[in-house]
Amino acid sequence: MLFDPFKSSFLFLILSLVLCVSQTLVLNSAPEIDGSLTYLWPLPTEFTSGNDTLSVDPDLSLSFAGIGGNSVILRAAVDRYRAIIFKHSGASSILVDSGGAQCMILLQLGVDESYTFFVSKNDGQSIIGEARIEANTVYGALRGLETFSQLCAFDFGTKSVQVYKAPWYIRDKPRFAYHGLLLDASRHYLPIDIIKQIIEYMSYAKLNVLHWHIIDEESFPLKVPAYPNLWKGSYTKWERYTVEDAYEIVNFAKVRGINVMAEVDIPGHAESWGTGYPDLWPSPSCREPLDVTKNFTFDVISGILTDMRKIFPFELFHLGGDEVNTDCWSSTPHVKQWLQDRNMTAKDAYKYFVLKAQEIAISKKWTPVNWEETFNTFAANLNPQTVVHNWLGSGVCPKAVAKGFRCIFSNQGVWYLDHLDVPWDEFYTAEPLEGINDASKQELVLGGEVCMWAETADTSDVQQTIWPRAAAAAERLWSSREAISTGNITLTALPRLQYFRCLLNRRGVQAAPVTNKYARRPPTGPGSCYEQ
C-alpha cells in the first residue's frame, strides 16, 4: 500500500511558534492585492484561511518535538528564515527548545516533503496564537518553513510582522517526486557563490533537484583526481571547480532539501576532454564523439564516475547521449576499420558506447539518466533502469512510459529558460502528463525540470533569466493539477506570480518582470513591482 503522509499518525517533527493577536483586522490592511487569491507559491495541496491578522512576536519561541527535533539542518533553516521574516524588525535571537535525537533521513528521490501547517488562535479574546508545523522528515519541515515565511509580511506602519487571513490550515505535498532546474556551468563558468545563490532561490520555489551540467564540449572545469589533466580543458585556470568546491555545492544544497544530479554528456559534447588527453579524440580533426575503439576512453569514464560518486550521493546520474554526430567516426581510418571488423555501423557504435557507459554507471550504484535520443534510437536495448529525459518536443514521455521506462519532462518548446521568447504562461501551462491517461503509467513520470543553458547567460544575467519563469514551472510540478488548471490564469495565477516575483526581489533575487515580451529584460518604465 502506498504511504499517505496525510494519514500517518507518526510525526517526525513538530514545530511550534508563538504569535500574538494584535487586533482583528480586515484584509485591506495587507498590501493592496486581490483578497480572493492565496498568495503562496507554489499553491499548497489543501488549505483554508480566515479573516484575522496576527502579529508575529520578534522574540519568537520555537519548540521542536519528535525524533527530528535536534536536526542540524532544521536549526540552520530556522536561522535562515528568521533573518528573512524579521529583516526589518531587528528581532532578537530565536529561542529553541529541542527534544529528541537527530535522525538522519537520506535525501534521495521521493523523500517525503509533506507537511501540515496550522496558524490559529484560541478565541476572539485571546492574545496568544500558535503556528505549528508537523512533518515526517526534516525536508518536509523545510517546505513548511518556506510556506510560513511567505505568509509573513512586514507592516511598515506598525513596524511589525503580520500574518494575514488567519487562521490558516494547510496540508501540502509535492505532486511529483522530481522538480528540478538544470544549470549549465560549462558554456559559461559560474562561480560557486552564484551557484549557491541559485540553490538558495530554488528552495523558495520548492524545487528539489539541481541538475548540474558541469562539463561540455567547450570546457571541462571540474577536477578529477584520477585523471588530473582533464581540467586542462577549462577556459582558463581561474575558471575551475575543485573537489572541495563540488562537495561544498552538494552540502549547501542538501541542507536546503535539494539533491544535486551531475551530468557527464557522452559520447558527444566532449571535445574539451581531449585537451588534457588527446588520445580520447579519434583524430585531431575528429574531436567528438569520443573514440569508441579504445579501452582508454572507457577507463577515463570509469575514473571520472568513480571520483564523482564520492561527491554526489544522489541516486540519479546523467550520462547525456544527445546530439551525437557520428560522421567523423566513419571517416577516421582506425575507427572505420574497427567498425568493419565488428560488422557495425556508426549508429551501432553509438548504441555500444551509450550502453557501455550505462554499465559503468550502474556498477557505481547509479541509476542512469539519458537524453531522449538514446530512447528514440535504440529503446529496446537500453537498460530497464534508464530514466529517459525528454527535451526535443512533446510525445516522448508517453512513449517512454508505455515501454516501462521512467521519464523526466523538459520540453524545449516550453521549459528552456534560454528561449527568451517563451512567456511565463507557456511555462505555467506545460503539462508533464500530457498524453498519459493510465494512472500506472503516470507514476513513471518522475516530474520535470526547467533548463538554464548558458550559451548566452553568465554571472551578469543568469538570475533574471531563471526567475521568475522557473517559478511558473515549479508550481506546475508541486501543486495539484486540478487546482492550477482551471479558470483564467491571467486572473488566478498571474497576480500571484507577480507577487512572488516581488517577494523574490525583496529577498535580493534579481527576478525580471513577469510579463516581459522577452525574458530577463529590465522594466520599460517607472511603476510598482506588482504591476510588471
Short mmCIF file of C-alpha atoms in Angstrom, two decimals:
data_model
loop_
_atom_site.label_atom_id
_atom_site.label_comp_id
_atom_site.label_asym_id
_atom_site.label_seq_id
_atom_site.Cartn_x
_atom_site.Cartn_y
_atom_site.Cartn_z
CA MET A 1 0.00 0.00 0.00
CA LEU A 2 1.33 3.45 -0.86
CA PHE A 3 2.31 5.69 2.04
CA ASP A 4 -0.09 8.61 2.55
CA PRO A 5 1.66 11.37 4.50
CA PHE A 6 -1.69 12.94 5.33
CA LYS A 7 -2.92 9.78 7.13
CA SER A 8 0.21 8.97 9.10
CA SER A 9 -0.15 9.15 12.85
CA PHE A 10 3.63 9.28 13.32
CA LEU A 11 5.02 12.80 13.33
CA PHE A 12 8.72 13.05 12.66
CA LEU A 13 8.85 16.68 13.70
CA ILE A 14 6.58 19.17 15.39
CA LEU A 15 7.50 22.85 15.23
CA SER A 16 5.61 25.38 17.35
CA LEU A 17 5.78 29.17 17.10
CA VAL A 18 4.23 31.72 19.46
CA LEU A 19 2.33 34.60 17.88
CA CYS A 20 0.30 37.46 19.31
CA VAL A 21 -3.09 38.61 18.07
CA SER A 22 -2.51 42.32 17.72
CA GLN A 23 -6.05 43.05 16.63
CA THR A 24 -8.71 41.69 14.35
CA LEU A 25 -8.18 43.37 11.02
CA VAL A 26 -9.69 43.06 7.59
CA LEU A 27 -7.56 42.02 4.68
CA ASN A 28 -7.22 45.51 3.26
CA SER A 29 -4.63 46.17 5.97
CA ALA A 30 -2.37 43.96 3.87
CA PRO A 31 -0.71 45.20 0.67
CA GLU A 32 -3.22 46.23 -1.99
CA ILE A 33 -3.84 42.85 -3.54
CA ASP A 34 -6.81 40.75 -4.58
CA GLY A 35 -8.11 39.32 -1.34
CA SER A 36 -9.78 36.40 -3.10
CA LEU A 37 -6.42 34.90 -4.09
CA THR A 38 -3.96 32.93 -1.98
CA TYR A 39 -0.51 34.47 -2.24
CA LEU A 40 1.52 31.35 -1.62
CA TRP A 41 3.82 29.98 -4.30
CA PRO A 42 3.61 27.17 -5.16
CA LEU A 43 -0.04 26.75 -4.22
CA PRO A 44 -0.48 24.21 -1.39
CA THR A 45 -2.39 20.99 -1.95
CA GLU A 46 -5.13 21.79 0.55
CA PHE A 47 -5.75 24.89 2.66
CA THR A 48 -8.29 27.07 4.45
CA SER A 49 -7.92 30.60 5.80
CA GLY A 50 -9.86 33.23 7.72
CA ASN A 51 -10.10 37.00 8.16
CA ASP A 52 -7.89 37.74 11.17
CA THR A 53 -4.48 39.33 11.33
CA LEU A 54 -1.82 38.05 13.70
CA SER A 55 1.35 39.83 14.74
CA VAL A 56 4.42 37.64 14.95
CA ASP A 57 6.45 38.19 18.10
CA PRO A 58 10.06 39.11 17.22
CA ASP A 59 11.24 37.14 20.28
CA LEU A 60 9.95 34.09 18.51
CA SER A 61 9.94 30.90 20.52
CA LEU A 62 10.13 27.66 18.61
CA SER A 63 9.85 24.25 20.16
CA PHE A 64 10.70 21.01 18.43
CA ALA A 65 9.42 17.58 19.28
CA GLY A 66 9.88 14.20 17.71
CA ILE A 67 12.95 12.32 16.59
CA GLY A 68 14.00 15.07 14.17
CA GLY A 69 13.96 17.86 16.68
CA ASN A 70 17.71 18.06 17.09
CA SER A 71 18.48 18.20 13.37
CA VAL A 72 21.35 20.47 12.40
CA ILE A 73 19.61 21.02 9.06
CA LEU A 74 16.46 22.23 10.79
CA ARG A 75 18.27 24.53 13.21
CA ALA A 76 20.15 26.16 10.31
CA ALA A 77 16.88 26.60 8.40
CA VAL A 78 15.25 28.32 11.37
CA ASP A 79 18.12 30.82 11.46
CA ARG A 80 17.80 31.48 7.71
CA TYR A 81 14.06 32.01 7.83
CA ARG A 82 14.23 34.15 10.94
CA ALA A 83 16.54 36.50 9.02
CA ILE A 84 14.05 36.61 6.13
CA ILE A 85 10.93 37.10 8.26
CA PHE A 86 12.37 39.71 10.64
CA LYS A 87 14.55 41.55 8.18
CA HIS A 88 13.11 44.96 9.11
CA SER A 89 12.20 44.46 12.77
CA GLY A 90 15.54 43.86 14.47
CA ALA A 91 14.40 40.74 16.27
CA SER A 92 16.49 39.18 18.98
CA SER A 93 17.68 35.59 18.86
CA ILE A 94 15.14 32.84 18.44
CA LEU A 95 14.78 30.62 21.46
CA VAL A 96 14.78 26.93 20.60
CA ASP A 97 13.51 24.21 22.87
CA SER A 98 14.59 20.98 21.23
CA GLY A 99 13.65 17.46 22.20
CA GLY A 100 14.63 14.08 20.83
CA ALA A 101 17.70 12.92 18.98
CA GLN A 102 18.77 13.77 15.47
CA CYS A 103 17.50 11.31 12.88
CA MET A 104 19.39 11.05 9.59
CA ILE A 105 16.89 10.76 6.77
CA LEU A 106 18.62 10.12 3.45
CA LEU A 107 17.90 12.83 0.91
CA GLN A 108 17.02 10.84 -2.20
CA LEU A 109 14.44 10.79 -4.95
CA GLY A 110 10.96 10.68 -3.46
CA VAL A 111 11.91 11.76 0.06
CA ASP A 112 8.80 12.77 2.00
CA GLU A 113 8.40 16.55 1.66
CA SER A 114 4.86 16.69 3.05
CA TYR A 115 3.93 18.89 5.98
CA THR A 116 0.89 20.17 7.82
CA PHE A 117 0.75 23.79 8.96
CA PHE A 118 -1.62 25.50 11.40
CA VAL A 119 -1.96 29.13 12.40
CA SER A 120 -4.78 29.58 14.90
CA LYS A 121 -5.91 31.48 17.99
CA ASN A 122 -7.85 30.17 20.93
CA ASP A 123 -10.84 32.55 20.81
CA GLY A 124 -11.73 36.09 19.96
CA GLN A 125 -10.34 37.46 23.24
CA SER A 126 -7.10 35.51 23.17
CA ILE A 127 -3.78 37.31 22.86
CA ILE A 128 -1.85 34.14 22.14
CA GLY A 129 -1.92 32.20 18.93
CA GLU A 130 0.21 29.37 17.67
CA ALA A 131 1.84 28.41 14.40
CA ARG A 132 2.59 24.73 14.15
CA ILE A 133 4.40 22.72 11.50
CA GLU A 134 4.14 18.93 11.52
CA ALA A 135 6.25 16.87 9.17
CA ASN A 136 7.52 13.32 8.82
CA THR A 137 11.01 14.45 7.77
CA VAL A 138 13.26 17.43 8.15
CA TYR A 139 12.77 18.11 4.44
CA GLY A 140 9.03 18.42 4.89
CA ALA A 141 9.69 20.83 7.74
CA LEU A 142 11.87 22.93 5.42
CA ARG A 143 8.99 23.26 2.96
CA GLY A 144 6.67 24.20 5.81
CA LEU A 145 9.07 26.92 6.97
CA GLU A 146 9.11 28.36 3.45
CA THR A 147 5.32 28.47 3.44
CA PHE A 148 5.28 30.17 6.84
CA SER A 149 7.78 32.77 5.64
CA GLN A 150 5.54 33.60 2.68
CA LEU A 151 2.57 34.12 5.00
CA CYS A 152 4.55 36.72 6.97
CA ALA A 153 4.51 40.32 5.74
CA PHE A 154 6.16 43.35 7.33
CA ASP A 155 3.80 46.22 8.14
CA PHE A 156 5.79 49.44 7.79
CA GLY A 157 3.14 51.39 9.72
CA THR A 158 3.24 49.28 12.87
CA LYS A 159 6.79 48.05 12.25
CA SER A 160 5.66 44.51 12.93
CA VAL A 161 5.47 41.24 11.06
CA GLN A 162 1.89 40.25 10.28
CA VAL A 163 0.18 37.04 9.23
CA TYR A 164 -2.95 37.93 7.30
CA LYS A 165 -6.08 35.86 6.68
CA ALA A 166 -5.59 33.76 9.82
CA PRO A 167 -6.46 31.18 10.98
CA TRP A 168 -4.62 29.04 8.43
CA TYR A 169 -4.76 25.31 7.93
CA ILE A 170 -2.52 23.82 5.23
CA ARG A 171 -1.81 20.23 4.24
CA ASP A 172 0.76 20.10 1.49
CA LYS A 173 2.93 17.73 -0.50
CA PRO A 174 4.52 17.81 -3.97
CA ARG A 175 2.69 16.40 -6.95
CA PHE A 176 5.89 14.95 -8.45
CA ALA A 177 8.98 13.49 -6.77
CA TYR A 178 11.34 15.36 -9.11
CA HIS A 179 11.01 19.13 -9.52
CA GLY A 180 14.25 20.48 -10.80
CA LEU A 181 16.43 23.04 -12.55
CA LEU A 182 19.28 22.32 -14.97
CA LEU A 183 22.22 24.68 -14.61
CA ASP A 184 24.87 24.75 -17.35
CA ALA A 185 28.25 25.73 -15.91
CA SER A 186 30.25 24.71 -18.97
CA ARG A 187 29.19 27.20 -21.66
CA HIS A 188 29.94 29.96 -19.17
CA TYR A 189 31.73 29.37 -15.89
CA LEU A 190 29.62 30.22 -12.84
CA PRO A 191 31.43 30.94 -9.55
CA ILE A 192 30.35 28.72 -6.67
CA ASP A 193 28.80 31.68 -4.86
CA ILE A 194 26.45 32.20 -7.81
CA ILE A 195 25.56 28.51 -7.88
CA LYS A 196 24.83 28.64 -4.16
CA GLN A 197 22.61 31.67 -4.66
CA ILE A 198 20.64 29.78 -7.31
CA ILE A 199 20.26 26.82 -4.95
CA GLU A 200 19.01 29.14 -2.20
CA TYR A 201 16.46 30.66 -4.55
CA MET A 202 15.35 27.21 -5.70
CA SER A 203 14.31 26.47 -2.14
CA TYR A 204 11.97 29.48 -2.19
CA ALA A 205 10.06 27.86 -5.07
CA LYS A 206 10.30 24.38 -3.51
CA LEU A 207 12.43 22.97 -6.34
CA ASN A 208 14.36 19.91 -5.14
CA VAL A 209 16.91 18.84 -7.80
CA LEU A 210 19.80 20.83 -9.23
CA HIS A 211 20.88 19.15 -12.46
CA TRP A 212 24.48 20.36 -12.66
CA HIS A 213 25.63 20.26 -16.28
CA ILE A 214 29.29 20.71 -15.37
CA ILE A 215 31.11 19.52 -18.50
CA ASP A 216 30.52 20.03 -22.21
CA GLU A 217 32.48 20.36 -25.43
CA GLU A 218 33.50 23.94 -24.65
CA SER A 219 35.04 23.41 -21.21
CA PHE A 220 35.92 20.81 -18.60
CA PRO A 221 36.17 22.83 -15.36
CA LEU A 222 35.97 20.04 -12.74
CA LYS A 223 38.98 18.49 -11.02
CA VAL A 224 39.08 14.69 -11.47
CA PRO A 225 41.84 13.25 -9.26
CA ALA A 226 42.06 10.00 -11.24
CA TYR A 227 42.77 11.94 -14.46
CA PRO A 228 44.14 15.31 -13.35
CA ASN A 229 44.79 16.65 -16.85
CA LEU A 230 41.10 16.69 -17.74
CA TRP A 231 40.57 20.15 -16.33
CA LYS A 232 43.16 21.48 -18.75
CA GLY A 233 40.01 21.69 -20.85
CA SER A 234 38.71 24.58 -18.73
CA TYR A 235 38.56 28.02 -20.31
CA THR A 236 41.29 29.35 -18.01
CA LYS A 237 42.99 28.20 -14.83
CA TRP A 238 40.73 30.57 -12.87
CA GLU A 239 37.50 29.06 -14.19
CA ARG A 240 37.57 25.71 -12.44
CA TYR A 241 35.91 23.73 -9.66
CA THR A 242 37.99 21.82 -7.13
CA VAL A 243 36.73 18.64 -5.49
CA GLU A 244 36.18 20.74 -2.37
CA ASP A 245 34.05 23.19 -4.38
CA ALA A 246 31.86 20.35 -5.59
CA TYR A 247 31.46 19.00 -2.05
CA GLU A 248 30.51 22.48 -0.90
CA ILE A 249 27.79 22.75 -3.56
CA VAL A 250 26.34 19.34 -2.69
CA ASN A 251 26.32 20.02 1.05
CA PHE A 252 24.88 23.52 0.61
CA ALA A 253 22.06 22.02 -1.44
CA LYS A 254 21.45 19.16 0.98
CA VAL A 255 20.66 21.38 3.94
CA ARG A 256 18.02 23.06 1.77
CA GLY A 257 16.45 19.75 0.79
CA ILE A 258 17.89 19.82 -2.73
CA ASN A 259 19.65 16.94 -4.48
CA VAL A 260 22.44 17.56 -6.99
CA MET A 261 22.44 15.39 -10.12
CA ALA A 262 25.71 15.67 -12.04
CA GLU A 263 25.97 15.16 -15.80
CA VAL A 264 28.78 13.83 -17.97
CA ASP A 265 27.46 14.16 -21.53
CA ILE A 266 28.91 11.37 -23.67
CA PRO A 267 29.94 10.39 -26.31
CA GLY A 268 29.16 13.76 -27.95
CA HIS A 269 29.58 17.14 -26.26
CA ALA A 270 33.02 16.02 -25.05
CA GLU A 271 35.64 17.76 -27.17
CA SER A 272 37.10 19.50 -24.12
CA TRP A 273 38.23 16.14 -22.70
CA GLY A 274 40.93 15.81 -25.32
CA THR A 275 42.71 19.00 -24.33
CA GLY A 276 44.22 17.12 -21.42
CA TYR A 277 44.17 13.65 -23.01
CA PRO A 278 44.37 13.89 -26.83
CA ASP A 279 44.09 10.11 -27.17
CA LEU A 280 40.41 10.48 -26.35
CA TRP A 281 39.91 12.17 -29.72
CA PRO A 282 39.56 9.82 -32.70
CA SER A 283 41.91 12.21 -34.53
CA PRO A 284 42.99 15.87 -34.42
CA SER A 285 40.27 16.62 -36.97
CA CYS A 286 37.67 14.37 -35.29
CA ARG A 287 37.39 15.58 -31.70
CA GLU A 288 33.96 14.28 -30.86
CA PRO A 289 32.31 11.87 -30.36
CA LEU A 290 34.97 10.36 -28.09
CA ASP A 291 36.99 7.47 -29.50
CA VAL A 292 34.74 4.41 -29.24
CA THR A 293 37.54 1.99 -30.18
CA LYS A 294 39.88 2.49 -27.21
CA ASN A 295 39.68 0.90 -23.80
CA PHE A 296 41.34 4.07 -22.54
CA THR A 297 38.18 6.02 -23.30
CA PHE A 298 36.10 3.83 -21.02
CA ASP A 299 38.85 3.73 -18.39
CA VAL A 300 38.66 7.51 -18.21
CA ILE A 301 34.86 7.43 -17.98
CA SER A 302 35.09 4.89 -15.17
CA GLY A 303 37.68 7.00 -13.38
CA ILE A 304 35.53 10.11 -13.65
CA LEU A 305 32.47 8.32 -12.34
CA THR A 306 34.41 6.71 -9.50
CA ASP A 307 35.66 10.10 -8.34
CA MET A 308 32.28 11.78 -8.82
CA ARG A 309 30.49 9.02 -6.89
CA LYS A 310 32.40 10.13 -3.81
CA ILE A 311 30.97 13.63 -4.22
CA PHE A 312 27.43 13.13 -5.50
CA PRO A 313 25.28 10.82 -3.33
CA PHE A 314 22.08 11.29 -5.36
CA GLU A 315 20.92 8.04 -6.93
CA LEU A 316 20.48 9.53 -10.42
CA PHE A 317 23.43 10.32 -12.69
CA HIS A 318 23.05 11.91 -16.12
CA LEU A 319 25.06 10.38 -18.97
CA GLY A 320 23.83 12.70 -21.73
CA GLY A 321 23.84 10.89 -25.06
CA ASP A 322 22.25 13.69 -27.11
CA GLU A 323 23.21 15.29 -30.42
CA VAL A 324 25.78 12.64 -31.36
CA ASN A 325 27.02 13.20 -34.91
CA THR A 326 28.94 10.04 -35.85
CA ASP A 327 30.04 11.17 -39.33
CA CYS A 328 33.70 11.59 -38.40
CA TRP A 329 33.79 8.12 -36.85
CA SER A 330 33.03 6.74 -40.30
CA SER A 331 35.74 8.86 -41.90
CA THR A 332 38.52 8.22 -39.37
CA PRO A 333 40.59 5.24 -40.66
CA HIS A 334 41.16 3.31 -37.43
CA VAL A 335 37.56 3.80 -36.28
CA LYS A 336 36.26 2.81 -39.68
CA GLN A 337 38.37 -0.36 -39.56
CA TRP A 338 37.14 -1.13 -36.04
CA LEU A 339 33.55 -0.84 -37.21
CA GLN A 340 34.19 -3.09 -40.22
CA ASP A 341 35.91 -5.72 -38.08
CA ARG A 342 32.79 -5.92 -35.92
CA ASN A 343 30.29 -5.56 -38.72
CA MET A 344 28.96 -2.44 -37.04
CA THR A 345 27.60 0.81 -38.38
CA ALA A 346 28.35 4.15 -36.76
CA LYS A 347 24.83 4.03 -35.36
CA ASP A 348 25.64 0.66 -33.80
CA ALA A 349 28.78 2.17 -32.28
CA TYR A 350 26.71 4.99 -30.74
CA LYS A 351 24.50 2.37 -29.09
CA TYR A 352 27.55 0.38 -27.97
CA PHE A 353 29.07 3.47 -26.35
CA VAL A 354 25.91 4.52 -24.50
CA LEU A 355 25.21 1.01 -23.20
CA LYS A 356 28.80 0.54 -22.03
CA ALA A 357 28.66 3.90 -20.20
CA GLN A 358 25.40 2.81 -18.58
CA GLU A 359 27.05 -0.40 -17.36
CA ILE A 360 29.83 1.64 -15.77
CA ALA A 361 27.35 3.97 -14.03
CA ILE A 362 25.24 1.08 -12.75
CA SER A 363 28.39 -0.61 -11.42
CA LYS A 364 28.89 2.53 -9.29
CA LYS A 365 25.32 2.08 -7.95
CA TRP A 366 23.89 4.90 -10.01
CA THR A 367 20.65 4.93 -11.97
CA PRO A 368 21.44 6.24 -15.47
CA VAL A 369 19.57 9.17 -16.99
CA ASN A 370 19.92 9.76 -20.73
CA TRP A 371 18.61 12.37 -23.12
CA GLU A 372 15.78 11.17 -25.30
CA GLU A 373 17.84 10.47 -28.45
CA THR A 374 19.03 7.24 -26.85
CA PHE A 375 15.42 6.13 -26.39
CA ASN A 376 14.41 7.33 -29.85
CA THR A 377 17.29 5.41 -31.47
CA PHE A 378 17.55 2.11 -29.57
CA ALA A 379 14.88 1.92 -26.87
CA ALA A 380 14.81 -1.88 -26.97
CA ASN A 381 18.49 -2.04 -25.92
CA LEU A 382 18.51 0.50 -23.09
CA ASN A 383 18.96 -0.80 -19.57
CA PRO A 384 15.49 -1.08 -17.97
CA GLN A 385 16.64 1.20 -15.14
CA THR A 386 17.16 4.06 -17.61
CA VAL A 387 15.37 7.33 -16.93
CA VAL A 388 14.52 8.96 -20.28
CA HIS A 389 14.99 12.72 -20.28
CA ASN A 390 12.70 14.45 -22.76
CA TRP A 391 13.82 17.68 -24.42
CA LEU A 392 13.22 17.70 -28.16
CA GLY A 393 9.45 18.02 -28.08
CA SER A 394 6.17 16.61 -26.87
CA GLY A 395 5.12 12.98 -27.01
CA VAL A 396 8.32 11.36 -25.74
CA CYS A 397 7.28 10.68 -22.15
CA PRO A 398 4.07 8.91 -23.27
CA LYS A 399 6.15 6.63 -25.50
CA ALA A 400 8.79 6.03 -22.82
CA VAL A 401 6.37 5.11 -20.03
CA ALA A 402 4.43 2.89 -22.43
CA LYS A 403 7.60 0.81 -22.69
CA GLY A 404 8.08 0.77 -18.92
CA PHE A 405 10.76 3.47 -18.65
CA ARG A 406 10.64 6.35 -16.20
CA CYS A 407 10.72 9.84 -17.69
CA ILE A 408 11.67 13.44 -16.87
CA PHE A 409 9.87 16.20 -18.79
CA SER A 410 11.86 19.18 -20.14
CA ASN A 411 10.23 20.01 -23.48
CA GLN A 412 12.48 22.68 -25.04
CA GLY A 413 9.49 24.47 -26.57
CA VAL A 414 8.16 25.42 -23.15
CA TRP A 415 10.78 24.74 -20.44
CA TYR A 416 14.09 26.00 -21.85
CA LEU A 417 14.93 29.20 -19.99
CA ASP A 418 17.42 30.32 -22.63
CA HIS A 419 14.48 30.58 -25.06
CA LEU A 420 13.80 34.18 -24.11
CA ASP A 421 10.64 34.49 -26.18
CA VAL A 422 8.75 31.82 -24.23
CA PRO A 423 6.43 33.73 -21.84
CA TRP A 424 5.52 32.85 -18.28
CA ASP A 425 2.14 31.36 -19.20
CA GLU A 426 3.66 28.73 -21.50
CA PHE A 427 5.97 27.65 -18.69
CA TYR A 428 2.96 27.54 -16.39
CA THR A 429 0.60 25.53 -18.56
CA ALA A 430 3.10 22.92 -19.82
CA GLU A 431 1.88 19.57 -18.53
CA PRO A 432 4.29 16.66 -17.90
CA LEU A 433 1.44 14.12 -18.03
CA GLU A 434 0.00 15.32 -21.32
CA GLY A 435 -0.98 12.30 -23.39
CA ILE A 436 -0.65 9.87 -20.45
CA ASN A 437 -4.04 8.79 -19.13
CA ASP A 438 -3.24 5.45 -17.48
CA ALA A 439 -2.60 6.06 -13.76
CA SER A 440 0.04 3.33 -13.57
CA LYS A 441 1.93 4.96 -16.46
CA GLN A 442 1.58 8.42 -14.95
CA GLU A 443 3.51 7.19 -11.92
CA LEU A 444 6.51 6.54 -14.19
CA VAL A 445 6.83 10.27 -14.88
CA LEU A 446 9.22 11.38 -12.15
CA GLY A 447 8.46 15.03 -12.81
CA GLY A 448 10.36 17.62 -14.76
CA GLU A 449 12.95 20.36 -14.82
CA VAL A 450 13.44 23.70 -16.48
CA CYS A 451 16.78 24.08 -18.26
CA MET A 452 19.16 27.02 -17.95
CA TRP A 453 21.52 26.51 -20.88
CA ALA A 454 24.26 29.10 -20.70
CA GLU A 455 25.40 29.96 -24.21
CA THR A 456 24.07 33.49 -23.61
CA ALA A 457 23.97 33.54 -19.81
CA ASP A 458 26.69 34.12 -17.24
CA THR A 459 27.01 35.76 -13.83
CA SER A 460 25.74 39.06 -15.26
CA ASP A 461 22.30 37.80 -16.30
CA VAL A 462 21.70 34.22 -15.19
CA GLN A 463 19.40 35.04 -12.26
CA GLN A 464 16.97 37.17 -14.23
CA THR A 465 16.96 34.55 -16.99
CA ILE A 466 15.93 31.87 -14.50
CA TRP A 467 13.48 33.90 -12.42
CA PRO A 468 10.54 34.24 -12.34
CA ARG A 469 9.74 31.82 -15.21
CA ALA A 470 11.31 28.86 -13.38
CA ALA A 471 8.83 29.51 -10.58
CA ALA A 472 5.94 29.17 -13.04
CA ALA A 473 7.08 25.63 -13.83
CA ALA A 474 7.75 24.98 -10.14
CA GLU A 475 4.07 25.41 -9.31
CA ARG A 476 3.14 23.03 -12.14
CA LEU A 477 5.43 20.41 -10.60
CA TRP A 478 4.36 20.92 -6.99
CA SER A 479 0.68 21.86 -6.92
CA SER A 480 -2.27 19.64 -7.77
CA ARG A 481 -3.14 19.61 -11.46
CA GLU A 482 -6.80 20.32 -10.81
CA ALA A 483 -6.14 23.37 -8.64
CA ILE A 484 -3.98 25.19 -11.19
CA SER A 485 -5.55 24.05 -14.46
CA THR A 486 -8.97 25.67 -14.16
CA GLY A 487 -10.11 29.23 -14.69
CA ASN A 488 -8.39 32.14 -16.40
CA ILE A 489 -4.73 32.01 -15.34
CA THR A 490 -4.39 35.73 -16.08
CA LEU A 491 -6.71 36.23 -13.12
CA THR A 492 -5.82 33.24 -10.93
CA ALA A 493 -2.08 32.80 -11.45
CA LEU A 494 -0.56 35.96 -12.91
CA PRO A 495 -1.22 38.23 -9.89
CA ARG A 496 0.15 35.54 -7.60
CA LEU A 497 3.29 35.08 -9.73
CA GLN A 498 3.80 38.84 -9.83
CA TYR A 499 3.53 38.88 -6.04
CA PHE A 500 6.03 36.03 -5.78
CA ARG A 501 8.41 37.83 -8.13
CA CYS A 502 8.26 40.85 -5.84
CA LEU A 503 8.86 38.58 -2.84
CA LEU A 504 11.96 37.29 -4.64
CA ASN A 505 13.08 40.86 -5.29
CA ARG A 506 12.64 41.71 -1.61
CA ARG A 507 14.84 38.73 -0.75
CA GLY A 508 17.55 40.02 -3.07
CA VAL A 509 16.79 37.82 -6.09
CA GLN A 510 17.32 39.52 -9.47
CA ALA A 511 13.99 38.27 -10.84
CA ALA A 512 12.90 40.02 -14.03
CA PRO A 513 9.40 41.41 -14.63
CA VAL A 514 6.87 38.63 -15.21
CA THR A 515 5.21 39.97 -18.36
CA ASN A 516 8.31 40.86 -20.36
CA LYS A 517 7.96 40.19 -24.07
CA TYR A 518 11.48 38.80 -23.82
CA ALA A 519 12.74 37.30 -20.59
CA ARG A 520 15.40 38.97 -18.42
CA ARG A 521 14.80 42.47 -19.82
CA PRO A 522 14.51 45.31 -17.29
CA PRO A 523 11.30 47.29 -16.71
CA THR A 524 10.22 49.52 -19.56
CA GLY A 525 9.48 52.46 -17.25
CA PRO A 526 8.60 53.50 -13.72
CA GLY A 527 5.97 51.60 -11.79
CA SER A 528 5.19 49.19 -8.99
CA CYS A 529 6.87 45.81 -8.83
CA TYR A 530 3.40 44.29 -8.54
CA GLU A 531 2.34 45.55 -11.97
CA GLN A 532 5.32 44.38 -14.07
#
